[in-house]
Tab-separated table of C-alpha atoms in Angstrom:
chain	number	residue	atom	x	y	z
Z	1	MET	CA	-6.912	9.455	0.046
Z	2	LYS	CA	-10.170	10.633	-1.525
Z	3	THR	CA	-13.410	9.045	-0.398
Z	4	SER	CA	-14.472	8.166	-3.947
Z	5	MET	CA	-11.111	6.559	-4.673
Z	6	TYR	CA	-11.237	4.461	-1.516
Z	7	THR	CA	-14.826	3.351	-2.194
Z	8	ARG	CA	-13.927	2.362	-5.760
Z	9	SER	CA	-10.945	0.405	-4.463
Z	10	GLU	CA	-13.173	-1.399	-1.961
Z	11	LEU	CA	-15.680	-2.337	-4.659
Z	12	GLN	CA	-12.970	-3.691	-6.949
Z	13	ARG	CA	-11.343	-5.688	-4.158
Z	14	THR	CA	-14.632	-7.159	-3.017
Z	15	PHE	CA	-15.913	-8.214	-6.419
Z	16	ARG	CA	-12.624	-9.978	-7.105
Z	17	ASN	CA	-13.189	-12.156	-4.037
Z	18	PHE	CA	-14.100	-15.644	-5.230
Z	19	ARG	CA	-15.581	-16.640	-1.855
Z	20	PHE	CA	-18.123	-13.830	-2.154
Z	21	PHE	CA	-19.490	-15.284	-5.385
Z	22	VAL	CA	-19.651	-18.787	-3.903
Z	23	PHE	CA	-21.373	-18.015	-0.597
Z	24	SER	CA	-23.277	-14.779	-1.184
Z	25	LEU	CA	-24.371	-15.461	-4.763
Z	26	GLY	CA	-23.726	-19.049	-5.817
Z	27	PHE	CA	-24.930	-20.924	-2.736
Z	28	PRO	CA	-28.368	-19.227	-2.401
Z	29	LEU	CA	-28.846	-19.423	-6.161
Z	30	VAL	CA	-28.136	-23.164	-6.333
Z	31	LEU	CA	-30.393	-23.818	-3.331
Z	32	TYR	CA	-33.173	-21.842	-4.975
Z	33	PHE	CA	-33.084	-23.850	-8.194
Z	34	LEU	CA	-32.809	-27.174	-6.328
Z	35	ILE	CA	-35.785	-26.520	-4.043
Z	36	ALA	CA	-38.060	-24.120	-5.901
Z	37	GLY	CA	-37.625	-25.718	-9.316
Z	38	PRO	CA	-39.171	-29.133	-8.573
Z	39	ASN	CA	-41.813	-27.568	-6.295
Z	40	ARG	CA	-42.879	-24.620	-8.417
Z	41	HIS	CA	-46.563	-25.523	-8.163
Z	42	GLN	CA	-46.601	-25.789	-4.354
Z	43	GLU	CA	-47.571	-23.064	-1.874
Z	44	VAL	CA	-46.135	-21.919	1.482
Z	45	SER	CA	-48.258	-19.823	3.832
Z	46	GLY	CA	-50.698	-19.179	1.009
Z	47	ILE	CA	-48.181	-17.848	-1.535
Z	48	PRO	CA	-46.460	-19.722	-4.384
Z	49	LEU	CA	-43.337	-21.553	-3.181
Z	50	PRO	CA	-41.090	-20.034	-5.888
Z	51	LEU	CA	-41.997	-16.538	-4.643
Z	52	TYR	CA	-41.665	-17.446	-0.961
Z	53	PHE	CA	-38.342	-19.205	-1.424
Z	54	MET	CA	-37.071	-16.463	-3.727
Z	55	THR	CA	-37.438	-13.907	-0.936
Z	56	GLY	CA	-36.013	-16.427	1.535
Z	57	MET	CA	-32.855	-16.922	-0.501
Z	58	MET	CA	-32.764	-13.210	-1.236
Z	59	ALA	CA	-32.795	-12.549	2.514
Z	60	PHE	CA	-30.097	-15.159	3.142
Z	61	GLY	CA	-27.817	-13.987	0.327
Z	62	THR	CA	-28.141	-10.299	1.094
Z	63	MET	CA	-27.574	-10.855	4.826
Z	64	ILE	CA	-24.300	-12.600	4.002
Z	65	ALA	CA	-23.388	-9.804	1.590
Z	66	VAL	CA	-23.764	-6.916	4.037
Z	67	VAL	CA	-22.493	-8.708	7.150
Z	68	SER	CA	-19.379	-9.805	5.237
Z	69	SER	CA	-18.080	-6.234	5.501
Z	70	GLY	CA	-17.035	-7.320	8.979
Z	71	GLY	CA	-14.623	-9.797	7.459
Z	72	ARG	CA	-12.813	-7.096	5.536
Z	73	ILE	CA	-12.657	-4.852	8.602
Z	74	ALA	CA	-11.282	-7.653	10.782
Z	75	ALA	CA	-8.640	-8.520	8.168
Z	76	GLU	CA	-7.548	-4.879	7.967
Z	77	ARG	CA	-7.334	-4.685	11.761
Z	78	GLN	CA	-5.134	-7.767	11.860
Z	79	ILE	CA	-2.525	-6.358	9.471
Z	80	GLY	CA	-2.763	-2.819	10.843
Z	81	TRP	CA	-4.163	-1.316	7.646
Z	82	ASN	CA	-6.935	0.539	9.479
Z	83	ARG	CA	-4.335	2.261	11.661
Z	84	GLN	CA	-2.521	3.411	8.533
Z	85	LEU	CA	-5.766	4.781	7.128
Z	86	ARG	CA	-6.347	6.824	10.269
Z	87	ILE	CA	-3.263	8.925	9.588
Z	88	THR	CA	-4.520	9.763	6.105
Z	89	PRO	CA	-7.122	12.479	5.320
Z	90	LEU	CA	-9.735	9.721	4.995
Z	91	ARG	CA	-12.378	10.302	7.662
Z	92	ALA	CA	-13.861	7.567	9.804
Z	93	ARG	CA	-17.312	8.254	8.361
Z	94	ALA	CA	-15.975	7.805	4.823
Z	95	TYR	CA	-14.216	4.566	5.796
Z	96	LEU	CA	-17.348	3.060	7.325
Z	97	SER	CA	-19.588	4.394	4.546
Z	98	ALA	CA	-17.405	2.651	1.977
Z	99	LYS	CA	-17.848	-0.653	3.815
Z	100	VAL	CA	-21.627	-0.207	3.932
Z	101	LEU	CA	-21.864	0.840	0.278
Z	102	THR	CA	-19.757	-2.131	-0.774
Z	103	GLY	CA	-21.994	-4.482	1.198
Z	104	TYR	CA	-25.085	-2.975	-0.414
Z	105	ALA	CA	-23.525	-3.294	-3.871
Z	106	MET	CA	-22.999	-7.004	-3.221
Z	107	ALA	CA	-26.533	-7.289	-1.866
Z	108	ALA	CA	-27.931	-5.586	-4.990
Z	109	THR	CA	-26.100	-8.129	-7.151
Z	110	SER	CA	-27.587	-10.953	-5.106
Z	111	ILE	CA	-31.084	-9.439	-5.398
Z	112	LEU	CA	-30.730	-9.116	-9.165
Z	113	LEU	CA	-29.543	-12.687	-9.748
Z	114	ILE	CA	-32.086	-14.325	-7.447
Z	115	SER	CA	-34.879	-12.198	-8.957
Z	116	LEU	CA	-33.855	-13.378	-12.426
Z	117	ALA	CA	-33.839	-16.965	-11.158
Z	118	GLY	CA	-37.333	-16.478	-9.733
Z	119	THR	CA	-38.566	-15.093	-13.042
Z	120	LEU	CA	-37.158	-18.122	-14.870
Z	121	ILE	CA	-39.041	-20.471	-12.552
Z	122	GLY	CA	-42.307	-18.587	-12.919
Z	123	VAL	CA	-42.454	-15.739	-10.386
Z	124	ARG	CA	-44.594	-12.971	-11.845
Z	125	LEU	CA	-44.904	-9.600	-10.100
Z	126	SER	CA	-45.958	-6.204	-11.362
Z	127	VAL	CA	-43.441	-3.372	-11.580
Z	128	GLY	CA	-44.874	-1.877	-8.397
Z	129	GLU	CA	-44.641	-5.193	-6.534
Z	130	TRP	CA	-41.021	-5.718	-7.622
Z	131	ALA	CA	-40.182	-2.176	-6.522
Z	132	THR	CA	-41.870	-2.684	-3.139
Z	133	LEU	CA	-40.051	-5.986	-2.621
Z	134	VAL	CA	-36.613	-4.563	-3.428
Z	135	VAL	CA	-37.101	-1.407	-1.357
Z	136	LEU	CA	-38.271	-3.395	1.678
Z	137	VAL	CA	-35.291	-5.744	1.417
Z	138	LEU	CA	-32.833	-2.847	1.153
Z	139	ILE	CA	-34.399	-1.166	4.204
Z	140	GLY	CA	-34.428	-4.460	6.094
Z	141	LEU	CA	-30.677	-4.832	5.556
Z	142	ILE	CA	-29.821	-1.705	7.587
Z	143	PRO	CA	-29.398	-3.537	10.928
Z	144	PHE	CA	-27.259	-6.209	9.247
Z	145	ALA	CA	-24.954	-3.594	7.727
Z	146	ALA	CA	-24.385	-2.123	11.196
Z	147	MET	CA	-23.980	-5.626	12.599
Z	148	GLY	CA	-21.183	-6.351	10.126
Z	149	ILE	CA	-19.290	-3.222	11.189
Z	150	ALA	CA	-19.672	-4.134	14.866
Z	151	ILE	CA	-18.497	-7.713	14.347
Z	152	GLY	CA	-15.515	-6.563	12.300
Z	153	HIS	CA	-14.298	-4.369	15.171
Z	154	LEU	CA	-14.960	-6.908	17.917
Z	155	VAL	CA	-13.937	-10.285	16.542
Z	156	SER	CA	-10.602	-11.610	15.278
Z	157	VAL	CA	-10.174	-13.040	11.796
Z	158	ASP	CA	-9.769	-16.565	13.192
Z	159	SER	CA	-13.155	-16.438	14.927
Z	160	LEU	CA	-14.971	-14.502	12.247
Z	161	GLY	CA	-15.845	-17.279	9.801
Z	162	PRO	CA	-17.671	-19.576	12.247
Z	163	LEU	CA	-19.387	-16.608	13.925
Z	164	MET	CA	-20.677	-15.027	10.725
Z	165	GLY	CA	-21.681	-18.330	9.177
Z	166	GLY	CA	-23.497	-19.479	12.293
Z	167	LEU	CA	-25.104	-16.119	12.981
Z	168	THR	CA	-26.497	-15.591	9.474
Z	169	SER	CA	-27.732	-19.201	9.325
Z	170	ILE	CA	-29.532	-18.907	12.684
Z	171	LEU	CA	-31.097	-15.581	11.724
Z	172	ALA	CA	-32.171	-17.020	8.371
Z	173	LEU	CA	-33.707	-20.036	10.131
Z	174	LEU	CA	-35.546	-17.918	12.718
Z	175	GLY	CA	-36.674	-15.536	9.996
Z	176	GLY	CA	-38.243	-18.347	7.996
Z	177	ALA	CA	-35.895	-18.192	5.001
Z	178	TRP	CA	-36.078	-21.989	4.651
Z	179	GLY	CA	-39.782	-22.068	5.489
Z	180	PRO	CA	-41.949	-21.004	8.448
Z	181	ILE	CA	-40.620	-22.537	11.676
Z	182	ALA	CA	-43.833	-21.777	13.603
Z	183	THR	CA	-47.201	-20.164	12.920
Z	184	SER	CA	-48.112	-19.450	16.538
Z	185	GLY	CA	-46.780	-19.642	20.065
Z	186	ALA	CA	-43.542	-18.475	21.667
Z	187	LEU	CA	-41.315	-19.526	18.767
Z	188	HIS	CA	-43.415	-17.505	16.335
Z	189	THR	CA	-43.154	-14.493	18.645
Z	190	VAL	CA	-39.368	-14.865	18.710
Z	191	SER	CA	-39.326	-15.211	14.928
Z	192	GLU	CA	-41.318	-12.007	14.447
Z	193	ALA	CA	-38.831	-10.168	16.677
Z	194	MET	CA	-35.987	-10.967	14.257
Z	195	PRO	CA	-35.132	-8.494	11.466
Z	196	SER	CA	-34.580	-11.456	9.142
Z	197	TYR	CA	-38.279	-12.366	9.501
Z	198	TRP	CA	-39.273	-9.076	7.899
Z	199	LEU	CA	-36.776	-9.560	5.079
Z	200	VAL	CA	-38.568	-12.781	4.186
Z	201	GLU	CA	-41.972	-11.150	4.731
Z	202	ALA	CA	-41.045	-8.543	2.104
Z	203	GLY	CA	-42.064	-10.969	-0.621
Z	204	LYS	CA	-45.411	-11.768	0.994
Z	205	THR	CA	-46.304	-8.158	1.724
Z	206	ALA	CA	-45.155	-6.964	-1.696
Z	207	VAL	CA	-47.869	-9.012	-3.410
Z	208	GLY	CA	-50.572	-6.437	-3.973
Z	209	GLY	CA	-48.224	-3.524	-3.327
Z	210	ASP	CA	-48.533	-3.585	0.475
Z	211	VAL	CA	-45.698	-2.842	2.917
Z	212	TRP	CA	-44.828	-4.130	6.370
Z	213	PRO	CA	-47.295	-3.560	9.206
Z	214	VAL	CA	-46.294	-1.196	12.007
Z	215	LYS	CA	-44.742	-4.064	13.962
Z	216	GLY	CA	-42.346	-4.811	11.118
Z	217	TRP	CA	-41.136	-1.221	10.901
Z	218	LEU	CA	-40.659	-1.081	14.676
Z	219	VAL	CA	-38.638	-4.305	14.758
Z	220	VAL	CA	-36.357	-3.207	11.911
Z	221	ALA	CA	-35.958	0.270	13.428
Z	222	ALA	CA	-35.152	-1.111	16.897
Z	223	TRP	CA	-32.541	-3.521	15.546
Z	224	SER	CA	-31.063	-0.779	13.369
Z	225	VAL	CA	-30.623	1.573	16.325
Z	226	ALA	CA	-29.252	-1.174	18.580
Z	227	MET	CA	-26.739	-2.366	15.977
Z	228	ALA	CA	-25.703	1.206	15.102
Z	229	VAL	CA	-24.993	1.931	18.781
Z	230	LEU	CA	-23.011	-1.307	19.079
Z	231	ALA	CA	-21.050	-0.552	15.896
Z	232	SER	CA	-20.241	2.961	17.100
Z	233	TRP	CA	-19.054	1.666	20.478
Z	234	ALA	CA	-16.985	-1.098	18.849
Z	235	TYR	CA	-15.307	1.370	16.488
Z	236	ARG	CA	-14.440	3.797	19.293
Z	237	ARG	CA	-13.145	0.928	21.426
Z	238	ASP	CA	-10.916	-0.329	18.641
Z	239	THR	CA	-9.651	3.183	17.898
Z	240	ALA	CA	-8.799	3.762	21.578
Z	241	LYS	CA	-6.848	0.505	21.734
Z	242	ALA	CA	-4.844	1.465	18.648
């Protein structure tokens, strides 16, 4: 099986999944209109609420999009499809790359729709600010992409739904996707140590064309390395068991 053929098949299968549109696209979009619409003239942490909440829902929706690759991996493990793929010419790197690319394609769709919703409500950014925002979000999703692969190789299908739903919701909460949970103290320190915090911060830092401070890059890099190591171990463990 050719890598391009498998990736195309993955994209088609994923975008035909109704649950993806409901949870990764529809749910954040509806929440955005319900909360940001009536409060478009309010501010959060010194920035307009529509902009803050746009990046919050963008973070939430894209996290779901990339982590959901774990659901497809777990389902394939359950029916033995991944074992069948291992006896084909398809390499492990191509298999995992297809999952990551599919997750990013879903995330890009979420970014596009929520950005359009923000524009309708009154978010105004320059081309450079939009570009900075999108690039920071895509970089900030790297640890979540690896997390999805790890979860898919460690957790059964029956346990996957509650785990992924709870995990993404907790990370979104700690990251401030629904609003800042603390501005100082231990809870704020914990929040800043979460990769989801820097996804939400992408909107704040993008205003004026700035990027994350050094701390943000270090947090995202550390989580990316940790999740990549975990994903690699989980994949090797699952392969050895098969």
